[in-house]
GROMACS .gro file of C-alpha atoms in nm:
model
  438
    1MET     CA    1   0.015  -0.003   0.023
    2GLU     CA    2   0.131   0.357  -0.110
    3LEU     CA    3   0.132   0.616   0.175
    4ASN     CA    4  -0.003   0.966   0.078
    5VAL     CA    5   0.178   1.275   0.219
    6TYR     CA    6  -0.098   1.295   0.496
    7GLN     CA    7  -0.010   0.945   0.621
    8ILE     CA    8   0.370   1.002   0.594
    9VAL     CA    9   0.334   1.352   0.805
   10TYR     CA   10   0.114   1.164   1.049
   11ILE     CA   11   0.388   0.915   1.124
   12MET     CA   12   0.676   1.159   1.125
   13GLY     CA   13   0.465   1.414   1.340
   14ASN     CA   14   0.396   1.124   1.603
   15ALA     CA   15   0.765   0.989   1.596
   16PHE     CA   16   0.862   1.374   1.642
   17GLN     CA   17   0.599   1.372   1.949
   18GLU     CA   18   0.735   1.106   2.128
   19TYR     CA   19   1.097   1.304   2.116
   20MET     CA   20   0.936   1.595   2.244
   21VAL     CA   21   0.756   1.441   2.549
   22TYR     CA   22   1.132   1.338   2.600
   23ARG     CA   23   1.286   1.696   2.614
   24PHE     CA   24   0.963   1.795   2.825
   25PHE     CA   25   1.062   1.551   3.088
   26HIS     CA   26   1.421   1.688   3.080
   27ILE     CA   27   1.267   2.017   3.141
   28PHE     CA   28   1.057   1.941   3.421
   29TYR     CA   29   1.386   1.728   3.563
   30PRO     CA   30   1.677   1.881   3.403
   31GLU     CA   31   1.937   1.684   3.646
   32GLN     CA   32   1.755   1.390   3.690
   33LYS     CA   33   1.783   1.060   3.465
   34ALA     CA   34   1.549   0.830   3.390
   35LYS     CA   35   1.656   0.535   3.662
   36LYS     CA   36   1.627   0.291   3.344
   37ARG     CA   37   1.717   0.439   3.053
   38CYS     CA   38   1.632   0.093   2.831
   39LEU     CA   39   1.295   0.090   2.954
   40GLU     CA   40   1.221   0.445   2.898
   41ILE     CA   41   1.307   0.397   2.524
   42LEU     CA   42   1.076   0.102   2.546
   43ILE     CA   43   0.827   0.310   2.665
   44TYR     CA   44   0.838   0.555   2.393
   45LEU     CA   45   0.829   0.329   2.098
   46PHE     CA   46   0.555   0.126   2.257
   47CYS     CA   47   0.377   0.460   2.270
   48PHE     CA   48   0.465   0.545   1.914
   49ALA     CA   49   0.338   0.179   1.780
   50ALA     CA   50   0.012   0.208   1.990
   51ALA     CA   51  -0.063   0.537   1.885
   52MET     CA   52  -0.019   0.401   1.503
   53LEU     CA   53  -0.234   0.128   1.566
   54LEU     CA   54  -0.499   0.309   1.685
   55HIS     CA   55  -0.503   0.547   1.415
   56VAL     CA   56  -0.489   0.289   1.166
   57SER     CA   57  -0.789   0.129   1.355
   58GLY     CA   58  -1.005   0.413   1.317
   59THR     CA   59  -1.039   0.459   1.713
   60GLY     CA   60  -1.145   0.798   1.800
   61ASP     CA   61  -0.928   1.060   1.960
   62ALA     CA   62  -1.055   0.964   2.356
   63ALA     CA   63  -0.879   0.623   2.315
   64ILE     CA   64  -0.561   0.776   2.187
   65LEU     CA   65  -0.593   1.029   2.476
   66GLY     CA   66  -0.616   0.745   2.695
   67CYS     CA   67  -0.319   0.571   2.569
   68ASN     CA   68  -0.086   0.883   2.580
   69LEU     CA   69  -0.188   0.933   2.942
   70VAL     CA   70  -0.109   0.591   3.036
   71CYS     CA   71   0.265   0.603   2.840
   72LEU     CA   72   0.317   0.944   2.971
   73ALA     CA   73   0.252   0.799   3.386
   74ALA     CA   74   0.482   0.490   3.271
   75VAL     CA   75   0.786   0.737   3.172
   76SER     CA   76   0.706   0.996   3.475
   77SER     CA   77   0.736   0.670   3.711
   78LEU     CA   78   1.109   0.630   3.625
   79TYR     CA   79   1.129   0.974   3.788
   80ARG     CA   80   1.019   0.857   4.134
   81GLU     CA   81   1.255   1.108   4.307
   82ASN     CA   82   1.002   1.388   4.226
   83PHE     CA   83   0.703   1.162   4.232
   84LYS     CA   84   0.498   1.448   4.373
   85LYS     CA   85   0.572   1.660   4.074
   86ASN     CA   86   0.470   1.368   3.802
   87PRO     CA   87   0.113   1.444   3.793
   88GLY     CA   88   0.151   1.824   3.734
   89ALA     CA   89   0.428   1.727   3.460
   90ILE     CA   90   0.176   1.471   3.292
   91LEU     CA   91  -0.094   1.756   3.263
   92VAL     CA   92   0.133   2.008   3.123
   93ILE     CA   93   0.254   1.782   2.874
   94LEU     CA   94  -0.090   1.634   2.806
   95LEU     CA   95  -0.228   2.001   2.730
   96VAL     CA   96   0.055   2.147   2.521
   97LEU     CA   97   0.060   1.855   2.319
   98TRP     CA   98  -0.336   1.799   2.252
   99MET     CA   99  -0.418   2.206   2.208
  100ALA     CA  100  -0.117   2.288   1.983
  101GLU     CA  101  -0.308   2.150   1.676
  102PRO     CA  102  -0.666   2.339   1.751
  103ALA     CA  103  -0.473   2.625   1.834
  104VAL     CA  104  -0.284   2.644   1.483
  105LEU     CA  105  -0.592   2.559   1.275
  106THR     CA  106  -0.803   2.842   1.462
  107LEU     CA  107  -0.501   3.080   1.388
  108LEU     CA  108  -0.522   2.956   1.044
  109LYS     CA  109  -0.921   3.034   0.974
  110TYR     CA  110  -0.851   3.369   1.127
  111LEU     CA  111  -0.609   3.463   0.870
  112ASP     CA  112  -0.855   3.306   0.618
  113LYS     CA  113  -0.612   3.050   0.432
  114HIS     CA  114  -0.776   2.754   0.539
  115ARG     CA  115  -1.080   2.793   0.283
  116ASN     CA  116  -0.859   2.687  -0.041
  117MET     CA  117  -0.648   2.413   0.135
  118GLY     CA  118  -0.881   2.155   0.117
  119SER     CA  119  -0.929   1.906   0.405
  120THR     CA  120  -0.613   1.686   0.336
  121GLY     CA  121  -0.405   2.010   0.310
  122LEU     CA  122  -0.561   2.159   0.619
  123ALA     CA  123  -0.491   1.836   0.813
  124VAL     CA  124  -0.127   1.822   0.684
  125PHE     CA  125  -0.076   2.178   0.800
  126GLY     CA  126  -0.207   2.133   1.112
  127ILE     CA  127   0.017   1.847   1.223
  128TYR     CA  128   0.302   2.008   1.072
  129ALA     CA  129   0.251   2.391   1.223
  130SER     CA  130   0.145   2.223   1.568
  131LYS     CA  131   0.470   1.996   1.613
  132ILE     CA  132   0.710   2.266   1.487
  133ALA     CA  133   0.519   2.519   1.745
  134VAL     CA  134   0.584   2.260   2.033
  135TYR     CA  135   0.895   2.214   1.966
  136THR     CA  136   1.003   2.568   1.939
  137VAL     CA  137   0.827   2.619   2.279
  138VAL     CA  138   1.035   2.311   2.389
  139LEU     CA  139   1.386   2.481   2.266
  140PHE     CA  140   1.288   2.817   2.415
  141ILE     CA  141   1.224   2.700   2.744
  142SER     CA  142   1.533   2.462   2.733
  143SER     CA  143   1.754   2.771   2.611
  144VAL     CA  144   1.616   3.007   2.934
  145GLN     CA  145   1.737   2.692   3.143
  146LYS     CA  146   2.042   2.694   3.003
  147ARG     CA  147   2.117   3.080   3.005
  148GLN     CA  148   2.001   3.082   3.400
  149LYS     CA  149   2.267   2.821   3.436
  150GLY     CA  150   2.518   3.057   3.295
  151VAL     CA  151   2.545   2.908   2.919
  152LYS     CA  152   2.535   3.214   2.707
  153VAL     CA  153   2.260   3.204   2.409
  154SER     CA  154   2.317   3.488   2.161
  155ILE     CA  155   2.060   3.743   2.050
  156PRO     CA  156   2.093   3.603   1.670
  157GLN     CA  157   2.034   3.238   1.815
  158TRP     CA  158   1.725   3.353   1.988
  159ILE     CA  159   1.603   3.534   1.649
  160PHE     CA  160   1.703   3.227   1.442
  161MET     CA  161   1.472   3.022   1.689
  162ALA     CA  162   1.159   3.204   1.653
  163VAL     CA  163   1.230   3.344   1.250
  164LEU     CA  164   1.264   2.959   1.118
  165PRO     CA  165   0.970   2.800   1.241
  166MET     CA  166   0.740   3.073   1.165
  167GLY     CA  167   0.890   3.113   0.815
  168SER     CA  168   0.866   2.784   0.730
  169CYS     CA  169   0.513   2.748   0.858
  170TYR     CA  170   0.426   3.068   0.654
  171LEU     CA  171   0.578   2.925   0.352
  172LEU     CA  172   0.386   2.582   0.387
  173SER     CA  173   0.071   2.727   0.418
  174ASP     CA  174   0.129   2.954   0.100
  175ILE     CA  175   0.211   2.624  -0.091
  176LEU     CA  176  -0.115   2.458   0.008
  177TYR     CA  177  -0.311   2.742  -0.005
  178ILE     CA  178  -0.203   2.808  -0.389
  179SER     CA  179  -0.239   2.430  -0.464
  180GLY     CA  180  -0.585   2.396  -0.292
  181ASP     CA  181  -0.655   2.002  -0.259
  182GLY     CA  182  -0.403   1.887  -0.510
  183MET     CA  183  -0.247   1.643  -0.270
  184LEU     CA  184  -0.178   1.358  -0.560
  185ASN     CA  185   0.078   1.615  -0.696
  186ARG     CA  186   0.402   1.409  -0.603
  187VAL     CA  187   0.600   1.770  -0.607
  188LEU     CA  188   0.395   1.904  -0.363
  189ASP     CA  189   0.413   1.565  -0.153
  190MET     CA  190   0.791   1.571  -0.169
  191THR     CA  191   0.818   1.962  -0.087
  192VAL     CA  192   0.607   1.907   0.226
  193LEU     CA  193   0.828   1.619   0.351
  194ILE     CA  194   1.139   1.787   0.267
  195VAL     CA  195   0.998   2.130   0.458
  196PHE     CA  196   0.956   1.905   0.760
  197LEU     CA  197   1.264   1.717   0.776
  198LEU     CA  198   1.449   2.043   0.713
  199ASN     CA  199   1.319   2.225   1.040
  200ILE     CA  200   1.365   1.896   1.225
  201GLY     CA  201   1.754   1.886   1.105
  202ILE     CA  202   1.804   2.235   1.193
  203PHE     CA  203   1.644   2.244   1.517
  204TRP     CA  204   1.838   1.940   1.588
  205LEU     CA  205   2.172   2.118   1.476
  206TYR     CA  206   2.056   2.448   1.720
  207ASP     CA  207   2.004   2.217   2.007
  208PHE     CA  208   2.338   2.035   1.941
  209SER     CA  209   2.495   2.383   1.961
  210ILE     CA  210   2.328   2.461   2.283
  211GLN     CA  211   2.449   2.116   2.425
  212ALA     CA  212   2.801   2.189   2.292
  213MET     CA  213   2.805   2.542   2.490
  214ASP     CA  214   2.656   2.377   2.800
  215GLN     CA  215   2.941   2.123   2.802
  216GLU     CA  216   3.162   2.421   2.732
  217TYR     CA  217   3.056   2.574   3.025
  218GLU     CA  218   3.087   2.296   3.268
  219LYS     CA  219   3.470   2.247   3.109
  220GLN     CA  220   3.534   2.595   3.243
  221ILE     CA  221   3.405   2.518   3.605
  222LEU     CA  222   3.595   2.206   3.557
  223LEU     CA  223   3.929   2.413   3.469
  224LYS     CA  224   3.875   2.658   3.743
  225GLU     CA  225   3.850   2.356   3.977
  226ASN     CA  226   4.199   2.216   3.872
  227LEU     CA  227   4.330   2.574   3.893
  228TYR     CA  228   4.223   2.531   4.290
  229PHE     CA  229   4.395   2.227   4.317
  230GLU     CA  230   4.708   2.281   4.145
  231LYS     CA  231   4.733   2.585   4.362
  232GLN     CA  232   4.639   2.368   4.681
  233LEU     CA  233   4.913   2.144   4.576
  234GLU     CA  234   5.200   2.438   4.512
  235ASN     CA  235   5.104   2.537   4.865
  236GLN     CA  236   5.166   2.217   4.990
  237LYS     CA  237   5.510   2.155   4.832
  238GLN     CA  238   5.626   2.512   4.956
  239SER     CA  239   5.527   2.435   5.329
  240ILE     CA  240   5.702   2.095   5.280
  241ALA     CA  241   6.002   2.286   5.148
  242VAL     CA  242   5.976   2.541   5.435
  243TRP     CA  243   5.982   2.256   5.671
  244LYS     CA  244   6.251   2.048   5.537
  245LYS     CA  245   6.471   2.351   5.542
  246LEU     CA  246   6.394   2.439   5.882
  247LYS     CA  247   6.449   2.073   5.979
  248HIS     CA  248   6.802   2.105   5.830
  249ASP     CA  249   6.902   2.417   6.008
  250LEU     CA  250   6.720   2.338   6.351
  251LYS     CA  251   7.007   2.238   6.517
  252ASN     CA  252   7.196   2.551   6.442
  253HIS     CA  253   6.901   2.771   6.549
  254LEU     CA  254   6.881   2.539   6.882
  255ILE     CA  255   7.259   2.597   6.954
  256VAL     CA  256   7.190   2.974   6.925
  257LEU     CA  257   6.877   2.963   7.136
  258MET     CA  258   7.053   2.762   7.417
  259GLY     CA  259   7.379   3.016   7.421
  260MET     CA  260   7.094   3.318   7.464
  261LEU     CA  261   6.923   3.135   7.746
  262GLU     CA  262   7.228   3.020   7.936
  263GLU     CA  263   7.323   3.413   7.935
  264ASN     CA  264   6.969   3.483   8.051
  265GLU     CA  265   6.905   3.680   7.714
  266GLU     CA  266   6.540   3.597   7.739
  267ARG     CA  267   6.421   3.888   7.517
  268ALA     CA  268   6.694   3.828   7.285
  269ALA     CA  269   6.541   3.486   7.245
  270LYS     CA  270   6.216   3.581   7.200
  271GLU     CA  271   6.340   3.832   6.929
  272TYR     CA  272   6.518   3.545   6.773
  273LEU     CA  273   6.219   3.309   6.759
  274HIS     CA  274   6.013   3.558   6.634
  275ASP     CA  275   6.265   3.631   6.345
  276LEU     CA  276   6.252   3.259   6.283
  277MET     CA  277   5.926   3.217   6.255
  278ASN     CA  278   5.866   3.531   6.007
  279ASP     CA  279   6.158   3.389   5.786
  280ARG     CA  280   6.108   3.031   5.793
  281VAL     CA  281   5.743   2.955   5.822
  282ASP     CA  282   5.510   3.022   5.546
  283SER     CA  283   5.265   3.316   5.739
  284ARG     CA  284   4.972   3.246   5.514
  285LYS     CA  285   4.689   3.097   5.655
  286GLU     CA  286   4.615   2.747   5.537
  287ILE     CA  287   4.374   2.509   5.603
  288GLN     CA  288   4.385   2.139   5.623
  289THR     CA  289   4.049   1.958   5.677
  290GLY     CA  290   4.116   1.646   5.454
  291ASN     CA  291   3.841   1.762   5.177
  292THR     CA  292   4.061   1.841   4.885
  293ALA     CA  293   3.802   2.047   4.710
  294ILE     CA  294   3.735   2.246   5.013
  295ASP     CA  295   4.088   2.304   5.110
  296SER     CA  296   4.186   2.383   4.756
  297ILE     CA  297   3.927   2.670   4.713
  298VAL     CA  298   3.944   2.843   5.043
  299ASN     CA  299   4.324   2.815   5.039
  300TYR     CA  300   4.324   2.988   4.710
  301LYS     CA  301   4.096   3.267   4.809
  302LEU     CA  302   4.286   3.333   5.130
  303LEU     CA  303   4.589   3.412   4.919
  304GLU     CA  304   4.367   3.623   4.696
  305ALA     CA  305   4.218   3.790   5.018
  306LYS     CA  306   4.591   3.845   5.144
  307GLN     CA  307   4.680   4.022   4.807
  308ARG     CA  308   4.378   4.253   4.806
  309HIS     CA  309   4.454   4.321   5.188
  310ILE     CA  310   4.149   4.197   5.305
  311GLN     CA  311   4.092   3.977   5.650
  312PHE     CA  312   3.963   3.670   5.596
  313ASP     CA  313   3.772   3.543   5.913
  314LEU     CA  314   3.752   3.136   5.911
  315GLU     CA  315   3.574   2.873   6.111
  316ILE     CA  316   3.562   2.558   5.964
  317GLN     CA  317   3.445   2.209   6.117
  318ILE     CA  318   3.384   1.950   5.881
  319PRO     CA  319   3.521   1.562   5.896
  320GLU     CA  320   3.789   1.446   5.680
  321ASN     CA  321   3.574   1.193   5.466
  322LEU     CA  322   3.296   1.457   5.417
  323GLN     CA  323   3.110   1.302   5.055
  324VAL     CA  324   3.010   1.625   4.886
  325SER     CA  325   3.062   1.704   4.514
  326SER     CA  326   3.382   1.888   4.415
  327TYR     CA  327   3.186   2.057   4.130
  328ALA     CA  328   2.909   2.167   4.363
  329MET     CA  329   3.176   2.323   4.595
  330SER     CA  330   3.366   2.519   4.338
  331VAL     CA  331   3.056   2.658   4.202
  332ILE     CA  332   2.930   2.774   4.563
  333LEU     CA  333   3.228   2.859   4.734
  334GLY     CA  334   3.397   2.997   4.416
  335ASN     CA  335   3.127   3.229   4.332
  336ALA     CA  336   3.030   3.306   4.701
  337ILE     CA  337   3.378   3.405   4.847
  338ASP     CA  338   3.468   3.599   4.494
  339ASN     CA  339   3.149   3.809   4.569
  340ALA     CA  340   3.244   3.859   4.920
  341LEU     CA  341   3.600   3.973   4.834
  342GLU     CA  342   3.470   4.207   4.548
  343ALA     CA  343   3.214   4.400   4.765
  344ALA     CA  344   3.451   4.425   5.094
  345GLU     CA  345   3.707   4.549   4.873
  346LYS     CA  346   3.518   4.856   4.836
  347THR     CA  347   3.445   4.913   5.219
  348GLU     CA  348   3.681   5.047   5.477
  349GLU     CA  349   3.666   4.753   5.691
  350LYS     CA  350   3.779   4.513   5.414
  351ARG     CA  351   3.684   4.189   5.614
  352ILE     CA  352   3.479   3.895   5.524
  353SER     CA  353   3.373   3.562   5.743
  354LEU     CA  354   3.363   3.193   5.604
  355VAL     CA  355   3.178   2.956   5.823
  356ILE     CA  356   3.154   2.591   5.752
  357LYS     CA  357   3.030   2.334   5.970
  358TYR     CA  358   2.888   1.973   5.947
  359THR     CA  359   2.621   1.811   6.165
  360LYS     CA  360   2.467   1.496   6.120
  361GLY     CA  361   2.415   1.507   5.715
  362ARG     CA  362   2.390   1.870   5.727
  363LEU     CA  363   2.646   2.116   5.601
  364LEU     CA  364   2.612   2.468   5.690
  365ILE     CA  365   2.802   2.744   5.460
  366ARG     CA  366   2.781   3.098   5.563
  367VAL     CA  367   2.966   3.413   5.404
  368SER     CA  368   2.935   3.735   5.536
  369ASN     CA  369   3.077   4.050   5.395
  370PRO     CA  370   3.021   4.449   5.463
  371PHE     CA  371   2.907   4.625   5.171
  372SER     CA  372   2.887   5.012   5.039
  373GLY     CA  373   2.602   5.182   4.901
  374ARG     CA  374   2.246   4.975   4.904
  375LEU     CA  375   2.105   4.682   4.791
  376ASP     CA  376   1.786   4.648   4.598
  377GLU     CA  377   1.572   4.354   4.699
  378LYS     CA  378   1.376   4.210   4.421
  379GLY     CA  379   1.173   4.003   4.642
  380ALA     CA  380   1.171   3.627   4.782
  381GLY     CA  381   1.519   3.703   4.941
  382ARG     CA  382   1.683   3.819   4.611
  383PHE     CA  383   1.904   4.116   4.564
  384ARG     CA  384   1.980   4.312   4.257
  385THR     CA  385   2.363   4.309   4.205
  386GLY     CA  386   2.553   4.613   4.225
  387LYS     CA  387   2.853   4.512   4.013
  388ALA     CA  388   2.884   4.689   3.668
  389ASP     CA  389   2.835   4.329   3.493
  390GLN     CA  390   2.482   4.253   3.650
  391LYS     CA  391   2.403   3.995   3.408
  392ASN     CA  392   2.687   3.784   3.465
  393HIS     CA  393   2.699   3.836   3.857
  394GLY     CA  394   2.345   3.725   3.861
  395LEU     CA  395   2.412   3.415   3.706
  396GLY     CA  396   2.653   3.350   3.983
  397LEU     CA  397   2.381   3.375   4.229
  398LYS     CA  398   2.145   3.177   4.012
  399ASN     CA  399   2.432   2.919   3.982
  400MET     CA  400   2.494   2.890   4.345
  401GLU     CA  401   2.124   2.818   4.420
  402GLU     CA  402   2.086   2.555   4.136
  403ALA     CA  403   2.401   2.390   4.285
  404ALA     CA  404   2.241   2.382   4.649
  405GLU     CA  405   1.908   2.252   4.508
  406LYS     CA  406   2.100   1.955   4.362
  407LEU     CA  407   2.236   1.866   4.698
  408GLY     CA  408   1.861   1.922   4.822
  409GLY     CA  409   1.962   2.197   5.001
  410VAL     CA  410   1.829   2.568   5.006
  411MET     CA  411   2.014   2.902   5.002
  412ARG     CA  412   1.898   3.213   5.169
  413VAL     CA  413   2.052   3.578   5.177
  414HIS     CA  414   2.000   3.880   5.397
  415THR     CA  415   2.129   4.201   5.504
  416GLU     CA  416   2.165   4.388   5.845
  417ARG     CA  417   2.357   4.684   5.938
  418GLN     CA  418   2.536   4.694   5.593
  419VAL     CA  419   2.634   4.339   5.625
  420PHE     CA  420   2.563   4.113   5.346
  421THR     CA  421   2.522   3.724   5.432
  422LEU     CA  422   2.458   3.427   5.215
  423THR     CA  423   2.381   3.089   5.420
  424MET     CA  424   2.322   2.752   5.260
  425LEU     CA  425   2.217   2.442   5.406
  426LEU     CA  426   2.299   2.115   5.227
  427TYR     CA  427   2.244   1.772   5.295
  428VAL     CA  428   2.552   1.561   5.247
  429SER     CA  429   2.702   1.258   5.384
  430ASP     CA  430   3.014   1.166   5.622
  431GLN     CA  431   3.172   0.812   5.503
  432ASN     CA  432   3.258   0.761   5.904
  433GLU     CA  433   2.900   0.792   5.978
  434LYS     CA  434   2.795   0.539   5.706
  435LYS     CA  435   3.057   0.276   5.859
  436VAL     CA  436   2.913   0.335   6.211
  437GLY     CA  437   2.559   0.299   6.067
  438ASP     CA  438   2.653  -0.033   5.899
   0.00000   0.00000   0.00000
């Protein structure tokens, strides 16, 4: 049996719809993967096959809607960590998918282009335009999420994403309007299919470019994290070298001190010890908690604070085997301390405070700093940045909040008497506690 253009477009549209459902779930659960990937793929294939069978058998829309509902529920069950969120996700996806085609056809009637299309042309355009419109929405929301995360989506990309689907829909509507109901024309059939495939291909390339930018952003975070680790290693090597040198000369220094004490020159001995400590021992503060990520980041920022003549007060109480994401710590501590240093540098006090404490699965991080001028609160505990680069600074705060949410935590900020305080509560684990529990 030879398929006509409507049947081909219907098959392609439904296959494309399953992919859109997949992308919708990744919008609702951006940081969570399905627990069983193979099962997820099988469910999508089953949904597609079931929709085709119901369509061929002439079953009504109610049966197809019920089938889609069951399939969406099956896919959502693979995201059990957010089970309470699943009904809302299913409802939104169903509404968008099922309202898209009627909305497109209503718009077409409003533009008065439906009269000469014929029933087949109208059906083909409804499928095509609704799928393209929905996927444009998916790409738009996905791009907004990436931008909030820190991935820069340029203005030309936004324009391209909007103009291409609208232009192709307008072109196809004109072609179908001019051709009338001449759907047996093979050239017209091929034109419709080529336009559909071109849109899918270009959308895929756009999506691929956004994913590439996302990976590049994460790569930059990892490079920054590596810089912290390299600096920490350099500090450790310098400390070891200092202590080796001190150990080598220790006997001679003790002989000199012993002579001073025998001559009751206590003041001279104290001055000698003071000079010895300043000359031989690295005067930089260094923390050694046993957590490489935290040690590396904080020690790097301690050195930076010293170079900028800012007092850095520390209070850190964490276990050596604290299980926490290095990536999350790089985003949270790196951005929080950078913001605090920049704000404190503009004040007379020039002081920041960092508190990191762990208690029974909860990690508290608090960064405080004085600031000059005033901060404009945007609501819900959010403040408008005073930096010149407000766009990127805002992304830093957003990235910290998202990193906290990934660990099941929360972030809060508040100001009091010209002091800005950022507080995070994260849920992490200590390996020693696990062993005791076992």
